[in-house]
Amino acid sequence: MSNTTPLETERTDGRDDPDAVRATTVGESEETIRPAWRQYDFEGDPKMSVRNLDVHYGDDHALKDISMEIPEESVTALIGPSGCGKSTFLRCLNRMNDRIRAADVDGEVTYDGEDIYQGGVNLVELRKRVGMVFQAPNPFPKSIRENVSYGPRKHGEVRTGFFDRLTGRDDREQRDRIVEESLRKAALWDEVNDRLDENALSLSGGQQQRLCIARCLAVDPEVILMDEPASALDPIATAKIEDLIEELSEEYTVVVVTHNMQQAARISDQTAVFLTGGELVEYGDTDRIFENPNSDRVEDYITGKFG
Ligand SMILES: Nc1ncnc2c1ncn2[C@@H]1O[C@H](COP(=O)(O)OP(=O)(O)O)[C@@H](O)[C@H]1O
Ligand SMILES: [Mg+2]
């Protein structure tokens, strides 16, 4: 499951050494030292690491000096009131903010120790590795099969149909294998295997969201970003997405935004609490954050005094 293609055309010395990144992230110099309760000590390597991240939209300072590391193969929840910068933060992790003209991103974000904001990064490759699932299910108005095979086709991993005549290649078997595997991983195969050629829009909302997850898995990502993936769904469909997120974290690094604190408590291993003004106020083991937060502001937020 590991990709070997570098994200960049050129590498900077030391960037591929996770220990070097960790040392600079925790930092010796005064200005980079974070309060202890914003540091999270976990076992294993960070899959992604964010250091001194600031985002402005014009005069609006949406994220302020955020530093945190995202452990691999686990679920990281981002919680906080509306407008505190959760979606902005998530979009920094695969450079989706590049598409928002007003957004000005400053700081360092690394993926496997490589700075994703340095020159020469291939954005198509980055977004393949760091996939994204949105709040409202957004399948293409095409068949279930075409939705899942869209990514692999775009990346040239399977060529079928129109391309056959040009190249002589016919990857239908490979395509069908990827479609089945992705739908199985997204816990949707049993519900749709007899109607793969039906329009995806005929599925229920919850099925559509699992299809969007399958579409994301089909290009073999390592990190999956989800922005309130269940907030448009009913409780039963939500429970299926929550189960799926926990299953996916055995193989993938999942970062999920939710404004539902019970959901964060149920599904995540670690939780980052953002509060109004774009601050990361506390980050740590999910059980500890909910049972015994260090910050009074986090305690007030979790116990519902505001937010
Ligand atoms: N595309 C945008 N253009 C301008 N301002 C934005 C944009 N997206 C978000 N913002 C602003 O950035 C802040 C954080 O928004 P957002 O990241 O969407 O918060 P959340 O996801 O926590 O609700 C808000 O003040 C919001 O108005
Ligand atoms: Mg949001």
mmCIF file of C-alpha atoms and ligand atoms in Angstrom:
data_model
loop_
_atom_site.group_PDB
_atom_site.id
_atom_site.type_symbol
_atom_site.label_atom_id
_atom_site.label_comp_id
_atom_site.label_asym_id
_atom_site.label_seq_id
_atom_site.Cartn_x
_atom_site.Cartn_y
_atom_site.Cartn_z
ATOM 1 C CA MET A 1 0.000 0.000 0.000
ATOM 2 C CA SER A 2 2.971 2.349 -0.100
ATOM 3 C CA ASN A 3 3.655 4.725 -2.942
ATOM 4 C CA THR A 4 7.191 5.217 -4.036
ATOM 5 C CA THR A 5 6.844 8.112 -6.484
ATOM 6 C CA PRO A 6 8.147 11.275 -4.843
ATOM 7 C CA LEU A 7 5.653 14.134 -4.672
ATOM 8 C CA GLU A 8 8.275 16.577 -5.810
ATOM 9 C CA THR A 9 10.583 16.667 -8.731
ATOM 10 C CA GLU A 10 13.410 17.659 -6.408
ATOM 11 C CA ARG A 11 13.966 16.850 -2.787
ATOM 12 C CA THR A 12 15.585 19.001 -0.162
ATOM 13 C CA ASP A 13 18.163 17.299 2.059
ATOM 14 C CA GLY A 14 16.800 15.986 5.311
ATOM 15 C CA ARG A 15 13.154 16.453 4.357
ATOM 16 C CA ASP A 16 12.633 12.727 4.054
ATOM 17 C CA ASP A 17 13.884 12.067 7.562
ATOM 18 C CA PRO A 18 10.813 11.917 9.834
ATOM 19 C CA ASP A 19 12.952 12.450 12.915
ATOM 20 C CA ALA A 20 14.300 15.691 11.510
ATOM 21 C CA VAL A 21 10.759 16.896 10.958
ATOM 22 C CA ARG A 22 9.699 15.884 14.434
ATOM 23 C CA ALA A 23 12.637 17.678 16.010
ATOM 24 C CA THR A 24 11.920 20.911 14.190
ATOM 25 C CA THR A 25 8.190 20.593 14.835
ATOM 26 C CA VAL A 26 8.542 20.336 18.574
ATOM 27 C CA GLY A 27 11.252 22.943 18.253
ATOM 28 C CA GLU A 28 14.072 24.194 20.431
ATOM 29 C CA SER A 29 13.794 27.884 19.729
ATOM 30 C CA GLU A 30 11.400 29.841 21.933
ATOM 31 C CA GLU A 31 9.160 31.061 19.166
ATOM 32 C CA THR A 32 8.366 27.549 17.947
ATOM 33 C CA ILE A 33 7.675 25.997 21.357
ATOM 34 C CA ARG A 34 3.988 25.278 21.789
ATOM 35 C CA PRO A 35 2.198 25.013 25.120
ATOM 36 C CA ALA A 36 2.360 21.443 26.391
ATOM 37 C CA TRP A 37 -1.375 20.944 25.995
ATOM 38 C CA ARG A 38 -1.159 21.644 22.304
ATOM 39 C CA GLN A 39 1.442 18.942 21.813
ATOM 40 C CA TYR A 40 0.324 15.403 21.372
ATOM 41 C CA ASP A 41 2.771 12.609 22.039
ATOM 42 C CA PHE A 42 1.861 9.549 20.078
ATOM 43 C CA GLU A 43 3.630 6.387 19.063
ATOM 44 C CA GLY A 44 4.784 5.974 15.501
ATOM 45 C CA ASP A 45 5.451 8.489 12.776
ATOM 46 C CA PRO A 46 3.386 11.471 11.772
ATOM 47 C CA LYS A 47 1.841 10.960 8.342
ATOM 48 C CA MET A 48 1.402 14.687 7.996
ATOM 49 C CA SER A 49 2.826 17.532 10.004
ATOM 50 C CA VAL A 50 1.686 21.152 10.115
ATOM 51 C CA ARG A 51 3.942 23.846 11.434
ATOM 52 C CA ASN A 52 3.206 27.522 12.053
ATOM 53 C CA LEU A 53 0.331 27.562 9.610
ATOM 54 C CA ASP A 54 -1.480 30.870 9.024
ATOM 55 C CA VAL A 55 -4.306 31.399 6.564
ATOM 56 C CA HIS A 56 -5.764 34.784 5.612
ATOM 57 C CA TYR A 57 -8.742 35.530 3.385
ATOM 58 C CA GLY A 58 -7.984 39.179 2.658
ATOM 59 C CA ASP A 59 -8.027 40.846 6.093
ATOM 60 C CA ASP A 60 -9.719 37.868 7.729
ATOM 61 C CA HIS A 61 -7.111 35.881 9.688
ATOM 62 C CA ALA A 62 -8.839 32.485 9.488
ATOM 63 C CA LEU A 63 -6.115 30.249 11.017
ATOM 64 C CA LYS A 64 -3.515 31.454 13.497
ATOM 65 C CA ASP A 65 -0.162 29.765 13.924
ATOM 66 C CA ILE A 66 -1.391 26.180 13.852
ATOM 67 C CA SER A 67 1.098 23.400 14.549
ATOM 68 C CA MET A 68 0.097 19.764 14.849
ATOM 69 C CA GLU A 69 1.106 16.332 13.693
ATOM 70 C CA ILE A 70 -1.264 13.765 12.265
ATOM 71 C CA PRO A 71 -0.436 10.161 13.205
ATOM 72 C CA GLU A 72 -0.667 7.560 10.471
ATOM 73 C CA GLU A 73 -3.406 4.928 10.265
ATOM 74 C CA SER A 74 -5.708 6.512 12.799
ATOM 75 C CA VAL A 75 -8.671 8.886 12.952
ATOM 76 C CA THR A 76 -7.984 12.517 13.791
ATOM 77 C CA ALA A 77 -11.106 14.578 14.518
ATOM 78 C CA LEU A 78 -11.222 18.347 14.096
ATOM 79 C CA ILE A 79 -13.978 19.941 16.168
ATOM 80 C CA GLY A 80 -15.060 23.467 16.999
ATOM 81 C CA PRO A 81 -17.842 25.974 16.383
ATOM 82 C CA SER A 82 -18.896 27.090 12.937
ATOM 83 C CA GLY A 83 -16.445 29.514 11.314
ATOM 84 C CA CYS A 84 -13.425 28.542 13.457
ATOM 85 C CA GLY A 85 -11.441 27.355 10.448
ATOM 86 C CA LYS A 86 -11.921 23.584 10.353
ATOM 87 C CA SER A 87 -12.643 23.394 6.623
ATOM 88 C CA THR A 88 -9.863 25.868 5.895
ATOM 89 C CA PHE A 89 -7.425 23.681 7.851
ATOM 90 C CA LEU A 90 -8.543 20.525 6.062
ATOM 91 C CA ARG A 91 -8.095 22.183 2.659
ATOM 92 C CA CYS A 92 -4.515 23.106 3.582
ATOM 93 C CA LEU A 93 -3.660 19.410 3.806
ATOM 94 C CA ASN A 94 -4.100 18.792 0.075
ATOM 95 C CA ARG A 95 -3.726 22.367 -1.140
ATOM 96 C CA MET A 96 -7.372 22.768 -2.076
ATOM 97 C CA ASN A 97 -7.087 26.367 -0.812
ATOM 98 C CA ASP A 98 -4.924 27.017 -3.888
ATOM 99 C CA ARG A 99 -8.230 27.095 -5.756
ATOM 100 C CA ILE A 100 -9.599 29.898 -3.572
ATOM 101 C CA ARG A 101 -8.130 33.100 -4.875
ATOM 102 C CA ALA A 102 -8.563 35.076 -1.647
ATOM 103 C CA ALA A 103 -6.802 32.425 0.452
ATOM 104 C CA ASP A 104 -3.239 33.190 1.482
ATOM 105 C CA VAL A 105 -1.508 30.209 3.120
ATOM 106 C CA ASP A 106 1.715 30.610 5.058
ATOM 107 C CA GLY A 107 3.629 27.948 6.997
ATOM 108 C CA GLU A 108 4.770 24.400 6.457
ATOM 109 C CA VAL A 109 2.781 21.250 5.808
ATOM 110 C CA THR A 110 4.606 17.982 5.268
ATOM 111 C CA TYR A 111 3.469 14.624 3.942
ATOM 112 C CA ASP A 112 5.825 11.749 4.804
ATOM 113 C CA GLY A 113 8.311 14.482 5.681
ATOM 114 C CA GLU A 114 8.083 16.278 2.328
ATOM 115 C CA ASP A 115 6.931 19.906 2.261
ATOM 116 C CA ILE A 116 3.796 19.947 0.090
ATOM 117 C CA TYR A 117 3.981 23.731 -0.398
ATOM 118 C CA GLN A 118 7.457 23.838 -1.875
ATOM 119 C CA GLY A 119 7.998 24.387 -5.575
ATOM 120 C CA GLY A 120 7.706 21.449 -7.922
ATOM 121 C CA VAL A 121 4.995 19.549 -6.036
ATOM 122 C CA ASN A 122 2.686 17.712 -8.409
ATOM 123 C CA LEU A 123 -0.809 18.689 -7.237
ATOM 124 C CA VAL A 124 -2.547 15.882 -9.114
ATOM 125 C CA GLU A 125 -0.317 13.342 -7.371
ATOM 126 C CA LEU A 126 -0.755 15.104 -4.003
ATOM 127 C CA ARG A 127 -4.552 15.027 -4.225
ATOM 128 C CA LYS A 128 -4.455 11.389 -5.288
ATOM 129 C CA ARG A 129 -2.504 10.540 -2.137
ATOM 130 C CA VAL A 130 -4.495 12.917 0.049
ATOM 131 C CA GLY A 131 -8.089 12.375 -1.078
ATOM 132 C CA MET A 132 -11.123 14.340 0.002
ATOM 133 C CA VAL A 133 -14.771 13.586 0.754
ATOM 134 C CA PHE A 134 -17.186 16.499 1.094
ATOM 135 C CA GLN A 135 -20.185 17.320 3.271
ATOM 136 C CA ALA A 136 -22.889 16.748 0.677
ATOM 137 C CA PRO A 137 -22.500 13.562 -1.384
ATOM 138 C CA ASN A 138 -21.500 14.688 -4.866
ATOM 139 C CA PRO A 139 -21.448 11.674 -7.213
ATOM 140 C CA PHE A 140 -21.210 12.367 -10.931
ATOM 141 C CA PRO A 141 -24.522 11.895 -12.817
ATOM 142 C CA LYS A 142 -23.113 8.716 -14.306
ATOM 143 C CA SER A 143 -23.304 5.024 -13.519
ATOM 144 C CA ILE A 144 -22.066 3.623 -10.217
ATOM 145 C CA ARG A 145 -19.264 1.851 -12.087
ATOM 146 C CA GLU A 146 -18.187 5.002 -13.920
ATOM 147 C CA ASN A 147 -18.105 6.984 -10.687
ATOM 148 C CA VAL A 148 -15.623 4.555 -9.156
ATOM 149 C CA SER A 149 -13.516 4.034 -12.286
ATOM 150 C CA TYR A 150 -13.331 7.758 -13.066
ATOM 151 C CA GLY A 151 -10.195 8.383 -10.996
ATOM 152 C CA PRO A 152 -8.169 5.378 -12.184
ATOM 153 C CA ARG A 153 -9.063 6.306 -15.780
ATOM 154 C CA LYS A 154 -8.080 9.923 -15.255
ATOM 155 C CA HIS A 155 -4.747 8.817 -13.864
ATOM 156 C CA GLY A 156 -4.228 6.471 -16.793
ATOM 157 C CA GLU A 157 -4.300 3.366 -14.628
ATOM 158 C CA VAL A 158 -7.069 1.756 -16.618
ATOM 159 C CA ARG A 159 -7.913 2.286 -20.253
ATOM 160 C CA THR A 160 -11.199 0.991 -21.546
ATOM 161 C CA GLY A 161 -13.834 1.898 -24.091
ATOM 162 C CA PHE A 162 -12.795 4.864 -26.193
ATOM 163 C CA PHE A 163 -9.138 4.379 -25.386
ATOM 164 C CA ASP A 164 -9.188 0.765 -26.596
ATOM 165 C CA ARG A 165 -9.163 1.790 -30.208
ATOM 166 C CA LEU A 166 -6.257 4.169 -29.712
ATOM 167 C CA THR A 167 -3.981 1.932 -27.706
ATOM 168 C CA GLY A 168 -5.225 -1.578 -28.197
ATOM 169 C CA ARG A 169 -5.342 -1.904 -24.427
ATOM 170 C CA ASP A 170 -8.449 -3.210 -22.750
ATOM 171 C CA ASP A 171 -8.310 -3.037 -19.006
ATOM 172 C CA ARG A 172 -11.909 -3.965 -18.329
ATOM 173 C CA GLU A 173 -10.937 -6.755 -15.963
ATOM 174 C CA GLN A 174 -8.623 -4.491 -14.053
ATOM 175 C CA ARG A 175 -11.273 -1.778 -13.984
ATOM 176 C CA ASP A 176 -13.870 -4.185 -12.616
ATOM 177 C CA ARG A 177 -11.439 -5.418 -10.004
ATOM 178 C CA ILE A 178 -10.745 -1.857 -8.806
ATOM 179 C CA VAL A 179 -14.478 -1.071 -8.807
ATOM 180 C CA GLU A 180 -15.305 -4.145 -6.734
ATOM 181 C CA GLU A 181 -12.444 -3.683 -4.307
ATOM 182 C CA SER A 182 -13.234 0.007 -3.756
ATOM 183 C CA LEU A 183 -16.946 -0.627 -3.273
ATOM 184 C CA ARG A 184 -16.186 -3.457 -0.828
ATOM 185 C CA LYS A 185 -13.855 -1.234 1.196
ATOM 186 C CA ALA A 186 -16.570 1.439 1.263
ATOM 187 C CA ALA A 187 -19.097 -1.136 2.565
ATOM 188 C CA LEU A 188 -21.330 -0.631 -0.468
ATOM 189 C CA TRP A 189 -20.630 -3.642 -2.695
ATOM 190 C CA ASP A 190 -23.364 -5.879 -1.268
ATOM 191 C CA GLU A 191 -25.969 -3.190 -1.887
ATOM 192 C CA VAL A 192 -25.029 -2.318 -5.473
ATOM 193 C CA ASN A 193 -23.203 -5.241 -7.099
ATOM 194 C CA ASP A 194 -26.245 -6.170 -9.201
ATOM 195 C CA ARG A 195 -26.806 -2.653 -10.528
ATOM 196 C CA LEU A 196 -23.408 -1.170 -11.313
ATOM 197 C CA ASP A 197 -24.699 0.355 -14.541
ATOM 198 C CA GLU A 198 -27.493 2.290 -12.837
ATOM 199 C CA ASN A 199 -27.171 6.011 -12.358
ATOM 200 C CA ALA A 200 -25.465 6.884 -9.072
ATOM 201 C CA LEU A 201 -28.103 9.514 -8.392
ATOM 202 C CA SER A 202 -30.667 6.717 -7.927
ATOM 203 C CA LEU A 203 -28.887 5.715 -4.685
ATOM 204 C CA SER A 204 -29.935 6.968 -1.242
ATOM 205 C CA GLY A 205 -27.965 9.819 0.341
ATOM 206 C CA GLY A 206 -26.009 7.483 2.587
ATOM 207 C CA GLN A 207 -25.212 5.158 -0.319
ATOM 208 C CA GLN A 208 -24.117 8.142 -2.409
ATOM 209 C CA GLN A 209 -21.722 9.231 0.329
ATOM 210 C CA ARG A 210 -20.242 5.719 0.550
ATOM 211 C CA LEU A 211 -19.931 5.793 -3.241
ATOM 212 C CA CYS A 212 -17.969 9.048 -2.947
ATOM 213 C CA ILE A 213 -15.712 7.314 -0.427
ATOM 214 C CA ALA A 214 -15.285 4.392 -2.875
ATOM 215 C CA ARG A 215 -14.418 6.896 -5.634
ATOM 216 C CA CYS A 216 -11.759 8.359 -3.364
ATOM 217 C CA LEU A 217 -10.362 4.895 -2.469
ATOM 218 C CA ALA A 218 -10.155 3.844 -6.129
ATOM 219 C CA VAL A 219 -7.060 5.975 -6.739
ATOM 220 C CA ASP A 220 -5.271 4.388 -3.779
ATOM 221 C CA PRO A 221 -4.869 7.316 -1.373
ATOM 222 C CA GLU A 222 -2.993 7.142 1.930
ATOM 223 C CA VAL A 223 -4.757 10.017 3.648
ATOM 224 C CA ILE A 224 -8.514 10.665 3.469
ATOM 225 C CA LEU A 225 -9.860 14.090 4.422
ATOM 226 C CA MET A 226 -13.563 14.212 5.263
ATOM 227 C CA ASP A 227 -15.430 17.471 5.863
ATOM 228 C CA GLU A 228 -18.542 16.740 7.946
ATOM 229 C CA PRO A 229 -19.180 13.618 5.852
ATOM 230 C CA ALA A 230 -22.342 12.598 7.693
ATOM 231 C CA SER A 231 -23.974 15.915 8.459
ATOM 232 C CA ALA A 232 -26.435 15.617 5.563
ATOM 233 C CA LEU A 233 -27.433 12.042 6.494
ATOM 234 C CA ASP A 234 -30.036 10.398 8.714
ATOM 235 C CA PRO A 235 -28.931 8.552 11.897
ATOM 236 C CA ILE A 236 -28.776 5.085 10.303
ATOM 237 C CA ALA A 237 -26.747 6.283 7.328
ATOM 238 C CA THR A 238 -24.556 8.261 9.743
ATOM 239 C CA ALA A 239 -23.871 5.147 11.824
ATOM 240 C CA LYS A 240 -22.736 3.307 8.679
ATOM 241 C CA ILE A 241 -20.336 6.117 7.789
ATOM 242 C CA GLU A 242 -18.985 6.149 11.339
ATOM 243 C CA ASP A 243 -18.360 2.376 11.267
ATOM 244 C CA LEU A 244 -16.702 2.758 7.894
ATOM 245 C CA ILE A 245 -14.389 5.529 9.120
ATOM 246 C CA GLU A 246 -13.185 3.311 11.958
ATOM 247 C CA GLU A 247 -12.575 0.432 9.556
ATOM 248 C CA LEU A 248 -10.718 2.625 7.077
ATOM 249 C CA SER A 249 -8.334 3.842 9.769
ATOM 250 C CA GLU A 250 -6.759 0.385 9.909
ATOM 251 C CA GLU A 251 -5.284 1.044 6.491
ATOM 252 C CA TYR A 252 -5.586 4.791 5.916
ATOM 253 C CA THR A 253 -4.904 8.011 7.789
ATOM 254 C CA VAL A 254 -8.290 9.675 8.241
ATOM 255 C CA VAL A 255 -8.824 13.326 9.181
ATOM 256 C CA VAL A 256 -12.460 14.133 9.796
ATOM 257 C CA VAL A 257 -14.136 17.459 10.514
ATOM 258 C CA THR A 258 -17.285 17.250 12.572
ATOM 259 C CA HIS A 259 -19.311 19.692 14.607
ATOM 260 C CA ASN A 260 -20.860 16.705 16.371
ATOM 261 C CA MET A 261 -18.843 16.123 19.530
ATOM 262 C CA GLN A 262 -20.414 12.734 20.272
ATOM 263 C CA GLN A 263 -19.352 11.631 16.816
ATOM 264 C CA ALA A 264 -15.773 12.789 17.416
ATOM 265 C CA ALA A 265 -15.754 10.953 20.754
ATOM 266 C CA ARG A 266 -17.085 7.769 19.136
ATOM 267 C CA ILE A 267 -14.848 7.495 16.111
ATOM 268 C CA SER A 268 -11.563 9.314 16.653
ATOM 269 C CA ASP A 269 -8.263 8.413 18.249
ATOM 270 C CA GLN A 270 -7.158 12.013 18.713
ATOM 271 C CA THR A 271 -9.079 15.270 18.668
ATOM 272 C CA ALA A 272 -8.013 18.808 17.817
ATOM 273 C CA VAL A 273 -10.243 21.541 19.209
ATOM 274 C CA PHE A 274 -10.364 24.768 17.213
ATOM 275 C CA LEU A 275 -12.162 27.752 18.689
ATOM 276 C CA THR A 276 -13.467 31.006 17.289
ATOM 277 C CA GLY A 277 -10.709 33.138 15.872
ATOM 278 C CA GLY A 278 -8.923 30.297 14.112
ATOM 279 C CA GLU A 279 -6.913 28.989 17.037
ATOM 280 C CA LEU A 280 -6.004 25.396 17.765
ATOM 281 C CA VAL A 281 -6.694 25.456 21.485
ATOM 282 C CA GLU A 282 -6.066 21.855 22.463
ATOM 283 C CA TYR A 283 -4.971 18.661 20.758
ATOM 284 C CA GLY A 284 -4.650 15.215 22.256
ATOM 285 C CA ASP A 285 -5.964 11.748 22.888
ATOM 286 C CA THR A 286 -9.731 11.833 22.309
ATOM 287 C CA ASP A 287 -10.680 10.200 25.629
ATOM 288 C CA ARG A 288 -8.548 12.664 27.549
ATOM 289 C CA ILE A 289 -9.850 15.702 25.649
ATOM 290 C CA PHE A 290 -13.431 14.756 26.447
ATOM 291 C CA GLU A 291 -12.868 13.557 30.007
ATOM 292 C CA ASN A 292 -10.197 15.888 31.238
ATOM 293 C CA PRO A 293 -9.334 18.819 28.965
ATOM 294 C CA ASN A 294 -6.496 21.076 30.085
ATOM 295 C CA SER A 295 -7.971 24.250 28.699
ATOM 296 C CA ASP A 296 -10.955 25.901 30.414
ATOM 297 C CA ARG A 297 -12.171 27.148 27.051
ATOM 298 C CA VAL A 298 -12.221 23.589 25.715
ATOM 299 C CA GLU A 299 -14.038 22.395 28.822
ATOM 300 C CA ASP A 300 -16.648 25.148 28.336
ATOM 301 C CA TYR A 301 -17.044 24.221 24.699
ATOM 302 C CA ILE A 302 -17.375 20.498 25.357
ATOM 303 C CA THR A 303 -19.821 20.945 28.210
ATOM 304 C CA GLY A 304 -21.901 23.205 26.007
ATOM 305 C CA LYS A 305 -21.353 26.510 27.776
ATOM 306 C CA PHE A 306 -20.794 28.074 24.381
ATOM 307 C CA GLY A 307 -20.453 27.159 20.732
HETATM 308 N N1 LIG B 1 -13.679 30.946 0.367
HETATM 309 C C1 LIG B 1 -13.618 31.831 1.385
HETATM 310 N N2 LIG B 1 -13.453 33.148 1.137
HETATM 311 C C2 LIG B 1 -13.383 34.016 2.162
HETATM 312 N N3 LIG B 1 -13.461 33.691 3.457
HETATM 313 C C3 LIG B 1 -13.622 32.401 3.757
HETATM 314 C C4 LIG B 1 -13.707 31.393 2.748
HETATM 315 N N4 LIG B 1 -13.859 30.193 3.334
HETATM 316 C C5 LIG B 1 -13.870 30.435 4.666
HETATM 317 N N5 LIG B 1 -13.740 31.757 4.911
HETATM 318 C C6 LIG B 1 -13.709 32.384 6.262
HETATM 319 O O1 LIG B 1 -12.738 31.733 7.049
HETATM 320 C C7 LIG B 1 -13.217 31.491 8.357
HETATM 321 C C8 LIG B 1 -13.185 30.003 8.642
HETATM 322 O O2 LIG B 1 -14.131 29.349 7.798
HETATM 323 P P1 LIG B 1 -14.219 27.771 7.668
HETATM 324 O O3 LIG B 1 -12.864 27.224 7.463
HETATM 325 O O4 LIG B 1 -15.233 27.481 6.635
HETATM 326 O O5 LIG B 1 -14.749 27.370 9.134
HETATM 327 P P2 LIG B 1 -15.510 26.049 9.635
HETATM 328 O O6 LIG B 1 -15.295 24.961 8.630
HETATM 329 O O7 LIG B 1 -14.899 25.751 10.966
HETATM 330 O O8 LIG B 1 -16.951 26.416 9.774
HETATM 331 C C9 LIG B 1 -14.598 32.126 8.418
HETATM 332 O O9 LIG B 1 -14.466 33.426 8.941
HETATM 333 C C10 LIG B 1 -15.022 32.162 6.970
HETATM 334 O O10 LIG B 1 -15.897 33.239 6.745
HETATM 335 MG MG MG B 2 -16.649 23.860 7.512
#
